[in-house]
Coordinates of C-alpha atoms and ligand atoms in Angstrom, one line a residue:
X1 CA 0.0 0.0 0.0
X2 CA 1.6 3.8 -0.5
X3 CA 1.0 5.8 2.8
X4 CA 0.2 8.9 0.2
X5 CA -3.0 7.0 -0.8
X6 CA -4.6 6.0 2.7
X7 CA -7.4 8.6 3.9
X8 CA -10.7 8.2 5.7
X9 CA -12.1 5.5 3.3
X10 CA -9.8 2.9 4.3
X11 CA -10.8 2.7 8.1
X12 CA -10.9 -0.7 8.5
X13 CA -9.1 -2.0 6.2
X14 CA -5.8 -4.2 6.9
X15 CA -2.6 -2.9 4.9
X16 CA 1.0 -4.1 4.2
X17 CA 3.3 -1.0 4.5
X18 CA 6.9 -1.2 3.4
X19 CA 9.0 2.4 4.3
X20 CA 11.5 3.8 6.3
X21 CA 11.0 4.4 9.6
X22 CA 11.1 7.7 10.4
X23 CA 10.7 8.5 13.9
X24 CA 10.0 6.3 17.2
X25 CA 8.3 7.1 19.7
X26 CA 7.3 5.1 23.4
X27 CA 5.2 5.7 25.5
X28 CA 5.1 2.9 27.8
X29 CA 6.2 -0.6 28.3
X30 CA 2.5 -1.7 26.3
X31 CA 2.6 1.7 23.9
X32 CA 4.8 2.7 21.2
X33 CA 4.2 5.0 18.0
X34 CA 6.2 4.3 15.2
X35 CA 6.2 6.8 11.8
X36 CA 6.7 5.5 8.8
X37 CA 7.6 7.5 5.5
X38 CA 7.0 7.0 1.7
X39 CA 8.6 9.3 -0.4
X40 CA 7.0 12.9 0.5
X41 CA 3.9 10.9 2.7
X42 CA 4.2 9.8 6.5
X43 CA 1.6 7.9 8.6
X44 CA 1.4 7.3 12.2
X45 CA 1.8 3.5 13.3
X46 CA 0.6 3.0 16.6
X47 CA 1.4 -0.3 18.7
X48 CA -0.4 -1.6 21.6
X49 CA 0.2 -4.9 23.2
X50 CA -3.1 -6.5 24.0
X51 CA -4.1 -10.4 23.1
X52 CA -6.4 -9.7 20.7
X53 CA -4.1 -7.7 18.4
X54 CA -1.6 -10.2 18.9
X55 CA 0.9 -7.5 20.1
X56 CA 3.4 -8.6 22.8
X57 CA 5.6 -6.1 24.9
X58 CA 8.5 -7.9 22.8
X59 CA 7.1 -6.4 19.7
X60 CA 6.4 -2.8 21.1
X61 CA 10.1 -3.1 22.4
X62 CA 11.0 -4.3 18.8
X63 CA 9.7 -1.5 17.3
X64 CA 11.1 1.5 19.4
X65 CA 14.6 0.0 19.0
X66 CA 14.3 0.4 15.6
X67 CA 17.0 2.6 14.2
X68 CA 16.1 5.6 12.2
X69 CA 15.7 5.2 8.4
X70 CA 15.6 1.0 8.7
X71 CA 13.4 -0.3 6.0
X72 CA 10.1 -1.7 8.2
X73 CA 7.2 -4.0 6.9
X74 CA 4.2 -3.0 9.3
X75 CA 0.9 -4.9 9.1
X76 CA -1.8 -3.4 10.4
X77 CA -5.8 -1.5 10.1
X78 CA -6.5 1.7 9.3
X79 CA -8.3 4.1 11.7
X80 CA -9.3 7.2 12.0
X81 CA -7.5 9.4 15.3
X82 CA -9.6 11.2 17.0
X83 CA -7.4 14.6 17.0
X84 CA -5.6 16.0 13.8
X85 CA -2.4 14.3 13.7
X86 CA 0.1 17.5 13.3
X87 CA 2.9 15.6 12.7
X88 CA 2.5 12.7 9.5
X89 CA 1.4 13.9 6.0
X90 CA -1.6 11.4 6.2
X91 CA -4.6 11.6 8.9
X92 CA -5.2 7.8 9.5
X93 CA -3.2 6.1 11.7
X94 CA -2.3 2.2 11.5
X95 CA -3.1 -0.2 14.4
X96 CA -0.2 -2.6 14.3
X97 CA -0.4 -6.1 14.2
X98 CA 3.3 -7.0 12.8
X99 CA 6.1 -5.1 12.4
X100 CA 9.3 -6.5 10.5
X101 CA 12.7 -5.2 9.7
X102 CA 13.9 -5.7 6.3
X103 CA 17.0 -3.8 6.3
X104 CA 18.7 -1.8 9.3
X105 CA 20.2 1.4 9.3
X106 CA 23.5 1.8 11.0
X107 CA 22.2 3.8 14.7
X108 CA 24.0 7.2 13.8
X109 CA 23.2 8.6 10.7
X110 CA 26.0 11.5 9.3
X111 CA 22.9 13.5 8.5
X112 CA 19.5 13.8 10.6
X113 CA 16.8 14.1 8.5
X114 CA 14.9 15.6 10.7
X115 CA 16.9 18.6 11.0
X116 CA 17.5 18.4 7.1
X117 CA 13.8 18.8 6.5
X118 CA 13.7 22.0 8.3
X119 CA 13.1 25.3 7.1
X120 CA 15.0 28.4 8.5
X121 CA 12.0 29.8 9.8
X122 CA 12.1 26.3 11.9
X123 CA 15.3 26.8 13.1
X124 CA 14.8 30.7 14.1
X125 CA 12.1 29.9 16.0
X126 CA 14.0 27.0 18.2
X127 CA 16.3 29.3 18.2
X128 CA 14.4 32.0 19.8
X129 CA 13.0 29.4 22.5
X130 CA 16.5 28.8 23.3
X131 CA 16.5 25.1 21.4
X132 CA 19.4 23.9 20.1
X133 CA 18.9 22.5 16.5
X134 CA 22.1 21.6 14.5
X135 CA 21.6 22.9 10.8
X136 CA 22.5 20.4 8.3
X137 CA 25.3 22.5 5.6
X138 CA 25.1 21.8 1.8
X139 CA 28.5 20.1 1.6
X140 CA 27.4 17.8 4.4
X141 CA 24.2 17.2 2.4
X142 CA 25.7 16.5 -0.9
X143 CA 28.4 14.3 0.7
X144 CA 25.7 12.1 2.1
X145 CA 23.2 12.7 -0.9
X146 CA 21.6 9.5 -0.3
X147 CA 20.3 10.4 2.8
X148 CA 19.6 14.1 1.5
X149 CA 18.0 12.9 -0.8
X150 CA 14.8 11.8 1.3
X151 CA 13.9 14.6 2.9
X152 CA 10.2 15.6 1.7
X153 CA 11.3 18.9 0.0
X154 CA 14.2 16.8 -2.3
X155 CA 11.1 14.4 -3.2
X156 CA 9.3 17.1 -4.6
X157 CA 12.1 18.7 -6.5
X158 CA 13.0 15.9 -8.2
X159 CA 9.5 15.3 -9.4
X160 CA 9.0 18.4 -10.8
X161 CA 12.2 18.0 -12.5
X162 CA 10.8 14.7 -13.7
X163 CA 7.7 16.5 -14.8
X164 CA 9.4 19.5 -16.3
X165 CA 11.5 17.4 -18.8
X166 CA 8.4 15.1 -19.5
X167 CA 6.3 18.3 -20.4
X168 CA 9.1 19.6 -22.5
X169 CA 9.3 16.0 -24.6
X170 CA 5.2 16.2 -25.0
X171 CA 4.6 19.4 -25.7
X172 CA 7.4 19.5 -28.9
X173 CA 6.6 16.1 -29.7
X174 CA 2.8 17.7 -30.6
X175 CA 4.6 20.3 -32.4
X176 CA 6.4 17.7 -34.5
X177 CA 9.6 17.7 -33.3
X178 CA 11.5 14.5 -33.1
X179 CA 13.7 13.1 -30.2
X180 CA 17.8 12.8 -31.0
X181 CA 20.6 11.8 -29.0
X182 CA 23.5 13.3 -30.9
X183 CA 27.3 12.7 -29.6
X184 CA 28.6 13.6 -26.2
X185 CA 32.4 12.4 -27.5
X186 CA 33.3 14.7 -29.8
X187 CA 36.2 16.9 -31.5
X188 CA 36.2 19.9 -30.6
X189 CA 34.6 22.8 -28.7
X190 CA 31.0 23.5 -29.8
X191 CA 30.8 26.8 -28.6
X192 CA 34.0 28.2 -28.9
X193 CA 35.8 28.9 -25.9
X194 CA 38.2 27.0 -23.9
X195 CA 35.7 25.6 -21.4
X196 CA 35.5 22.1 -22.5
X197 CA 36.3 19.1 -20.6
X198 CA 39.6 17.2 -22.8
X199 CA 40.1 13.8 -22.7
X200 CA 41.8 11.0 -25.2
X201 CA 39.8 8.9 -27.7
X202 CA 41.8 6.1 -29.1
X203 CA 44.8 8.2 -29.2
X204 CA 43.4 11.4 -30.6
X205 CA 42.5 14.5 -28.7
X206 CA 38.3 14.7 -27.8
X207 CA 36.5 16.6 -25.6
X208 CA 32.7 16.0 -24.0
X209 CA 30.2 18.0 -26.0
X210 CA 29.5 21.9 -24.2
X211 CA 25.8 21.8 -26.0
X212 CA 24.7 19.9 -28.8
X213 CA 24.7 22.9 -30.7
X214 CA 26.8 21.8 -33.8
X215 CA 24.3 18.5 -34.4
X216 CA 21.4 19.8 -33.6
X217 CA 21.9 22.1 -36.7
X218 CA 23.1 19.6 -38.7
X219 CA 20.1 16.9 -38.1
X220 CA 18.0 20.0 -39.3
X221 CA 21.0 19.8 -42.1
X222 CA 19.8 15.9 -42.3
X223 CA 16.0 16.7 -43.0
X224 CA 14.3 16.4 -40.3
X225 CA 12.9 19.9 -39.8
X226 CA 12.4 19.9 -35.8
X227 CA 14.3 18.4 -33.8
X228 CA 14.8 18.1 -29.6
X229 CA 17.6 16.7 -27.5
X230 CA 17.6 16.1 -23.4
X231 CA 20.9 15.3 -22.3
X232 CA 24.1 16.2 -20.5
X233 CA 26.1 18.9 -21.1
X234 CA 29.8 19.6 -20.0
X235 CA 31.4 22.6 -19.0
X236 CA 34.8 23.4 -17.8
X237 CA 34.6 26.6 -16.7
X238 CA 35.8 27.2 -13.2
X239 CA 32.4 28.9 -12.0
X240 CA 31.8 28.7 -8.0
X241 CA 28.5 30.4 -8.7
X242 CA 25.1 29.2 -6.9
X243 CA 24.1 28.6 -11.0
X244 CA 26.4 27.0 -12.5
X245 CA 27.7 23.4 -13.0
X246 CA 30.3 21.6 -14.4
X247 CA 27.8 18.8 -16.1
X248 CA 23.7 19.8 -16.6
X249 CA 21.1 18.7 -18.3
X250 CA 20.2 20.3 -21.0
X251 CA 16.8 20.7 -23.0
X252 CA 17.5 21.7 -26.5
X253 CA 15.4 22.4 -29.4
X254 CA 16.3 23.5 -33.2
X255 CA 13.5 24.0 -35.9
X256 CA 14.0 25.2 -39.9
X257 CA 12.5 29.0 -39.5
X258 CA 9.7 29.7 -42.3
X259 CA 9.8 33.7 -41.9
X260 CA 11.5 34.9 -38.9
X261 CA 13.2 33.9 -36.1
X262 CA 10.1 35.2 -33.7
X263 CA 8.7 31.8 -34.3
X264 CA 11.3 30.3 -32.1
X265 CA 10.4 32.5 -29.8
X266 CA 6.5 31.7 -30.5
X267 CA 7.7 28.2 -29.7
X268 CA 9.0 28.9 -26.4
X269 CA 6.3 31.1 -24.8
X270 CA 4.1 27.9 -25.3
X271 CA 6.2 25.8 -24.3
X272 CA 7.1 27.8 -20.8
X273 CA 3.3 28.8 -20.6
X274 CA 2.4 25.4 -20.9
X275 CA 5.1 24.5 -18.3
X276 CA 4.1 26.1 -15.9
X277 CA 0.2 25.6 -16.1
X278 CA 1.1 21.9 -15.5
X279 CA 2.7 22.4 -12.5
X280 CA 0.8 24.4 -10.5
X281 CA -2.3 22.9 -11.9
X282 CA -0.9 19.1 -11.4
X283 CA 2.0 18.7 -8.9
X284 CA 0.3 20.7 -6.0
X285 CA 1.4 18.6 -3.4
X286 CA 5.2 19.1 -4.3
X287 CA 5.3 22.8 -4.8
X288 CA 3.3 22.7 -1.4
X289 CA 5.9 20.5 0.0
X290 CA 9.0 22.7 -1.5
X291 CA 7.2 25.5 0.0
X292 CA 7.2 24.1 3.7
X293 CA 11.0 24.4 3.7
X294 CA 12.2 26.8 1.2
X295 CA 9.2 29.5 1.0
X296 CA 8.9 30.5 -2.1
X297 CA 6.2 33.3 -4.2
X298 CA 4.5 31.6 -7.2
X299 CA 6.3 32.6 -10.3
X300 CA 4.0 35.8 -12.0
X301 CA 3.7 35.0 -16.1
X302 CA 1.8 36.3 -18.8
X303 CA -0.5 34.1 -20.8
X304 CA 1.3 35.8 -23.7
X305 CA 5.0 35.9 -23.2
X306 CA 6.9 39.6 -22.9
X307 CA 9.7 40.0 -25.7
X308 CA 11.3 43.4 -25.0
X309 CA 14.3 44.6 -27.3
X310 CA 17.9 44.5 -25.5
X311 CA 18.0 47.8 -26.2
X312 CA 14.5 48.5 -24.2
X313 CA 16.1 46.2 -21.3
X314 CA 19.4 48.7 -21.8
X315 CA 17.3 51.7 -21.4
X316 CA 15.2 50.4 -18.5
X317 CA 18.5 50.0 -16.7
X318 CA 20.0 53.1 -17.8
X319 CA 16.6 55.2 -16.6
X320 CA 17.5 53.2 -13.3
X321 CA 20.6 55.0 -12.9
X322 CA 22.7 51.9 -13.6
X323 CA 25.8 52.7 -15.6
X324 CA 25.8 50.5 -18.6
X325 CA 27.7 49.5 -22.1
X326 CA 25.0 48.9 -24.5
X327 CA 26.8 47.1 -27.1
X328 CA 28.4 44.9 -23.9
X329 CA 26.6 42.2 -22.0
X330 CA 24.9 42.3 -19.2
X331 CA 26.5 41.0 -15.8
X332 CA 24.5 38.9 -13.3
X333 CA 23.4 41.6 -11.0
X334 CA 22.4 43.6 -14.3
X335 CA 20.2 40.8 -15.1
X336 CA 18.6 40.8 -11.9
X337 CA 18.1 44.4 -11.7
X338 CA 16.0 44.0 -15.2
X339 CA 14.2 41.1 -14.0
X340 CA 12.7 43.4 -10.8
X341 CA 12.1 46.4 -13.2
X342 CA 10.4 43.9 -15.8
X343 CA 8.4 42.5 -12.9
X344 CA 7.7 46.5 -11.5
X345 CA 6.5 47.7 -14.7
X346 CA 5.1 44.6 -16.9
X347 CA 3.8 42.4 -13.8
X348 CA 5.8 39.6 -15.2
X349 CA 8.9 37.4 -13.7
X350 CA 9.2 35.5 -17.6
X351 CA 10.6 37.2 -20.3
X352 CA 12.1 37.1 -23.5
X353 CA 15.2 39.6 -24.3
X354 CA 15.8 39.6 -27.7
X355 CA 18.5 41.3 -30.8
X356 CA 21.4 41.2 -28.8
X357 CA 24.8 42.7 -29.7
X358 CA 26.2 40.4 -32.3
X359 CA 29.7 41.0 -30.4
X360 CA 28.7 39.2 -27.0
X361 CA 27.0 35.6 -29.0
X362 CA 28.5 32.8 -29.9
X363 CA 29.8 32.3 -34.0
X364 CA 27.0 30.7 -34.8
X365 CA 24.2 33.1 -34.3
X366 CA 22.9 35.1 -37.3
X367 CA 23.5 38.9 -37.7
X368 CA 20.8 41.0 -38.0
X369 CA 19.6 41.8 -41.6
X370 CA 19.0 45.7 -41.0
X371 CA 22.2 46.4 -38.8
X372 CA 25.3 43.7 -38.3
X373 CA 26.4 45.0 -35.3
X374 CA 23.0 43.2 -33.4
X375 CA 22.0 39.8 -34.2
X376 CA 18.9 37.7 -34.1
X377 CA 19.2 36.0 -30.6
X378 CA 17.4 36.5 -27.5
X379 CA 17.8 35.2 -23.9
X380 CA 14.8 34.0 -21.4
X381 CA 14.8 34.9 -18.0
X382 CA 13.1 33.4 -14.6
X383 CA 12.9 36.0 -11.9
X384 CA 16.2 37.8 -13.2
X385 CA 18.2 34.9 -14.0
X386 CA 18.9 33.5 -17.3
X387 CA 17.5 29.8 -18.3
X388 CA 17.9 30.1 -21.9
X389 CA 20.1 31.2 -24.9
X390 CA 18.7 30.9 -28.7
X391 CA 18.8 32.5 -32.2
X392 CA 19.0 32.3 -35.4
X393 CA 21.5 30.2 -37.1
X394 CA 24.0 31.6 -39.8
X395 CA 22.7 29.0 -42.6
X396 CA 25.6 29.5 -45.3
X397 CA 29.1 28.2 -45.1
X398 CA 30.8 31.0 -46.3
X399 CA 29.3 33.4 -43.2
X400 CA 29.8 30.6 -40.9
X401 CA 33.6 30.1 -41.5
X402 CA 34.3 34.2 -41.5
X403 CA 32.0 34.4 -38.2
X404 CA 33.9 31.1 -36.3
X405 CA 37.1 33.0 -37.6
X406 CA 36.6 36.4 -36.5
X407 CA 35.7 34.8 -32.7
X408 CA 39.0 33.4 -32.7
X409 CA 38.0 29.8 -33.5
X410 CA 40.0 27.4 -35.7
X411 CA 37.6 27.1 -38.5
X412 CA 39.4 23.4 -39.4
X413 CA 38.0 21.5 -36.6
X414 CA 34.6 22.2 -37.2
X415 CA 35.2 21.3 -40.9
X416 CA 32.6 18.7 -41.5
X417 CA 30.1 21.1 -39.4
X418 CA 30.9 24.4 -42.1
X419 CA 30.4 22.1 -44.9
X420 CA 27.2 21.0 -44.1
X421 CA 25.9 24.2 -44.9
X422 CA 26.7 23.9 -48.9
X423 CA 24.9 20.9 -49.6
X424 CA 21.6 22.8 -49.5
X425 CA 20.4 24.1 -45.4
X426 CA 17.4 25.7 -44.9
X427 CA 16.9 28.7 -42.4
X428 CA 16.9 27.5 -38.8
X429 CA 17.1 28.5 -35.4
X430 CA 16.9 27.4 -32.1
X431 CA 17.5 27.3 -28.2
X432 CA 18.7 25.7 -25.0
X433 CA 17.2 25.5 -21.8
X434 CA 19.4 24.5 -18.4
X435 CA 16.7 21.9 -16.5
X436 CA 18.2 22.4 -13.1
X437 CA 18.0 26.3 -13.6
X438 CA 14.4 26.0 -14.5
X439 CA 13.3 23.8 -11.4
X440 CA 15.9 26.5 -9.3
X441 CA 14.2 29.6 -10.7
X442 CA 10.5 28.2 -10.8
X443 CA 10.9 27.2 -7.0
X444 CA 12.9 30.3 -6.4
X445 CA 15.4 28.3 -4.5
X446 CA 19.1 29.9 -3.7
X447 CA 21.4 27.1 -5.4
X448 CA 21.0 25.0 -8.4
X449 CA 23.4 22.2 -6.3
X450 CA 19.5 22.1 -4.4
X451 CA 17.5 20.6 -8.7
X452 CA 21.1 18.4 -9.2
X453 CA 20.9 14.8 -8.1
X454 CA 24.2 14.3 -7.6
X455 CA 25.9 17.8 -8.6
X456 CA 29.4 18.1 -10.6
X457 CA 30.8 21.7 -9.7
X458 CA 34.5 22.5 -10.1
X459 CA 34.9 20.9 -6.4
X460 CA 32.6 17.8 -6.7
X461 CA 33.1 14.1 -8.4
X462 CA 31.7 12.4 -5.2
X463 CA 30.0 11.2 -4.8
Ligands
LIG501 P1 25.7 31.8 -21.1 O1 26.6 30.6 -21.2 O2 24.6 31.7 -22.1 O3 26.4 33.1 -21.2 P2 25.4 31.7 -18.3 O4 24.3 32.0 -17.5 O5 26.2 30.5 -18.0 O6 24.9 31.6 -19.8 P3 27.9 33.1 -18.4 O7 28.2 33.9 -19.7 O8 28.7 31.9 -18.0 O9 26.3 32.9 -18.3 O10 28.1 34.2 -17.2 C1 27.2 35.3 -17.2 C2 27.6 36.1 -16.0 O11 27.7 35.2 -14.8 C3 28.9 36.8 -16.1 O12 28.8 38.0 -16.7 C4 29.3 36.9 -14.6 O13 28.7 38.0 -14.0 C5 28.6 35.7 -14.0 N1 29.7 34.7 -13.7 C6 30.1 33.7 -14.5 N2 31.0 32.9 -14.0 C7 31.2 33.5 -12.8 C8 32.1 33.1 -11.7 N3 33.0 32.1 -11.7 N4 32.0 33.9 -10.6 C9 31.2 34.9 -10.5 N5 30.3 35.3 -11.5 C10 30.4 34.6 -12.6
LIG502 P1 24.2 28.5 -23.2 O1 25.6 28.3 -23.1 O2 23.6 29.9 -22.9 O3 23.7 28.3 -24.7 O4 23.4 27.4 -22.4 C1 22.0 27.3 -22.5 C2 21.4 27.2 -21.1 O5 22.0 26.3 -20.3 C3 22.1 26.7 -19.0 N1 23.5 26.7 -18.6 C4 24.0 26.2 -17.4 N2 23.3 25.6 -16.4 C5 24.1 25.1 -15.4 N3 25.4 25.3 -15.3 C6 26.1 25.9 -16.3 N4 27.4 26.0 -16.2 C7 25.4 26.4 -17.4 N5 25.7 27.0 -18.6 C8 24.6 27.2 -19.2 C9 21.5 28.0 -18.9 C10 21.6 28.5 -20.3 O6 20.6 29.5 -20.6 N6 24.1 26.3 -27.7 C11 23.5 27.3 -26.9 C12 22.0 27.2 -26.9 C13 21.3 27.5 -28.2 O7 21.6 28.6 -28.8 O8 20.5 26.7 -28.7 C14 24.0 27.2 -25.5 O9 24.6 26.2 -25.1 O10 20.1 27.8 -18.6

């Protein structure tokens, strides 16, 4: 039986329960309560020894010697407490007729998960009441990650991580866009720029693959007209920053372009829309239960995406009194200054910034038609942080080779990747989305090691 399933209907019925258990708790030599946990759901197990349950003392001692987090069959019948039961997820509690352990946990765990599923406001208030309650640090929390890993709050991030990458695979799929898993080995840097991750493949010099960029263009090169890609994506750069990692998973789209890159854009907004009407429409319980500990404002969207120039976002900043270069790019406090005056003014934490300065993108991006110097990208940002880059594409070889050129790239490793440009490309664009800075941002949470599993930052292989 799952303990998230058992309400009021199910008084009186018997139920297998296999979790860990969470807390014990005795009360006398006859009485014990035991709680047992599921995923983000608790329920109260309550042992009494009398005959007719067939409950001895030895089993009520049994149970409160339990250590924490040992995996516990308990048989027992439902019923309904009397009082609200503050303390479990679920309000029916178990009479207990068995209780087994299938697998103990050593007695001292390096993390309590009590204190772990805290929020701060928990742990000012102990504080105030002169309590002493140990806070459990990140490092400590990623060393131990399996443990981590259970409290309620990690649950629910994970699921709407789960959900997240599922509504992104749907909602293109109904756009027809097709599923590809290009190469993560591969020659050379796709995005120019030293940060990529080197390593030896039979002998010759590799690297892992910074973005799919250079194959999702050329499967639109292939014929297939839309394509997607989830996957990991490598980065070398040295960035102790609570947003970025050394490996992510990226969500990447590229589509042939009929008019104009806007419908890129036109892609995204209904995509992100329909995003986030999924999960605070369907996963309730987990925003509810990421809220408990990390408090968090649901994120304000329109129903029709902004798209504001750089040059409006420039200006915006500018009127602000921030000091600004409008050909350069903006820094991360710049961004989160923009996102606040978008918010002030437009009622909006989602927007699109597009027609960047052609200087600050990468080789591949196409220069704007009416002026050069600006090209047709655009960036999307989640309460002033960015969780998107995309643009057009430069579609002929000969522009593609002088743009790699001019940003300093060696135009010879990415050969096969120019050429397939003059065998006949159509116009195309496209973008990529960071998954753990979409959970991050959505949640408003204060580290992206928080929407990682098991995080790789420029300290962290382990575990
Ligand atoms: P993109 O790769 O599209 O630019 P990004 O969000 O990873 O996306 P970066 O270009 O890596 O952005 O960095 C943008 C900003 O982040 C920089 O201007 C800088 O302010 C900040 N930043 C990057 N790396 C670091 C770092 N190691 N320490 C502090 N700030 C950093
Ligand atoms: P970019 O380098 O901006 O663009 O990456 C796309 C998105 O990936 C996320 N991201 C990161 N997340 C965690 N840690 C990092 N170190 C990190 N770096 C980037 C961000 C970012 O918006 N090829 C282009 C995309 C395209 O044009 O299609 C690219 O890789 O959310």
């Amino acid at each position: 039986t799952d303990i998230g399933d058992l309400g009021e209907a199910d008084a009186g019925r018997s139920v297998l329960i296999r979790g860990a258990a969470q807390a014990m708790r005795p009360v006398s030599k006859k009485m014990a309560f035991l709680v047992m946990r599921q995923s983000m759901s608790t329920v109260q197990c309550v042992l009494v020894a009398t005959a007719e349950a067939g409950v001895s003392t030895q089993m009520v001692r049994f149970a409160t010697s339990l250590s924490k987090e040992s995996i516990v069959d308990v048989e027992g019948v439902v019923s309904v407490p009397k009082e609200p039961l503050k303390a479990t997820t679920q309000q029916v509690e178990i009479q207990v007729r068995k209780v087994y352990c299938i697998n103990r946990a050593i007695p001292t765990l390096p993390i309590n998960l009590e204190d772990a599923a805290r929020s701060e406001a928990e742990f000012e208030k102990a504080e105030q009441a002169g309590e002493k309650l140990v806070r459990v640090l990140q490092d400590t929390r990623l060393n131990y990650r399996a443990i981590d890993l259970r409290t309620p709050a990690n649950q629910a991030i994970f699921r709407i991580q789960c959900q997240v990458e599922n509504k992104f695979r749907e909602f293109l799929s109904s756009k027809q866009f097709i599923g590809i898993h290009s190469p993560k080995l591969i020659g050379g840097s796709s995005e120019g720029g030293a940060a990529v991750f080197k390593l030896q493949y039979n002998g010759q010099p590799a690297c892992l693959a910074q973005s799919p960029q250079l194959y999702k263009q050329m499967s639109i090169c292939g014929g297939f007209g839309r394509v997607f890609e989830v996957g990991p994506v490598f980065r070398a750069e040295n960035s102790n920053t609570h947003r970025h990692l050394c490996e992510f998973i990226g969500l990447d789209a590229e589509m042939e372009i009929k008019e104009h890159y806007f419908e890129v854009c036109d892609i995204i907004d209904g995509l992100f829309v329909a995003i986030f009407k999924h999960l605070n429409e369907n996963c309730q319980k987990e925003l509810e239960t990421i809220n408990r500990q990390y408090p968090f404002e649901p994120l304000k969207y329109l129903e029709k995406t902004l798209k504001l120039t750089y040059a409006e976002g420039i200006q915006m900043l500018k009127d602000a009194g921030t000091e600004i270069d409008p050909m350069g790019d903006l820094n991360t406090e710049s961004e989160k200054k923009l996102g606040r005056l978008v918010k002030e003014k437009y009622g909006t934490e989602f927007f699109i910034l597009y027609r960047y300065p052609l200087a600050v993108r990468p080789f591949y991006t196409m220069p704007c038609y009416d002026d050069p110097s600006y090209s047709n990208s655009f960036d999307v940002f989640i309460r002033g942080e960015e969780i998107i880059s995309g643009a057009q594409r430069v579609h002929t070889p000969e522009l593609l080779r002088k743009r790699a050129i001019e940003c300093g790239i060696d135009a010879s490793t990415i050969a096969s990747y120019i050429e397939s440009f003059s065998y006949g490309a159509p116009p195309h664009g496209g973008f990529g989305v960071g998954l753990e800075r979409v959970v991050m941002l959505f949640c408003a949470l204060n580290n992206i090691r928080k929407t990682s599993l098991f995080p790789r930052d420029p300290q962290r292989l382990a575990p």
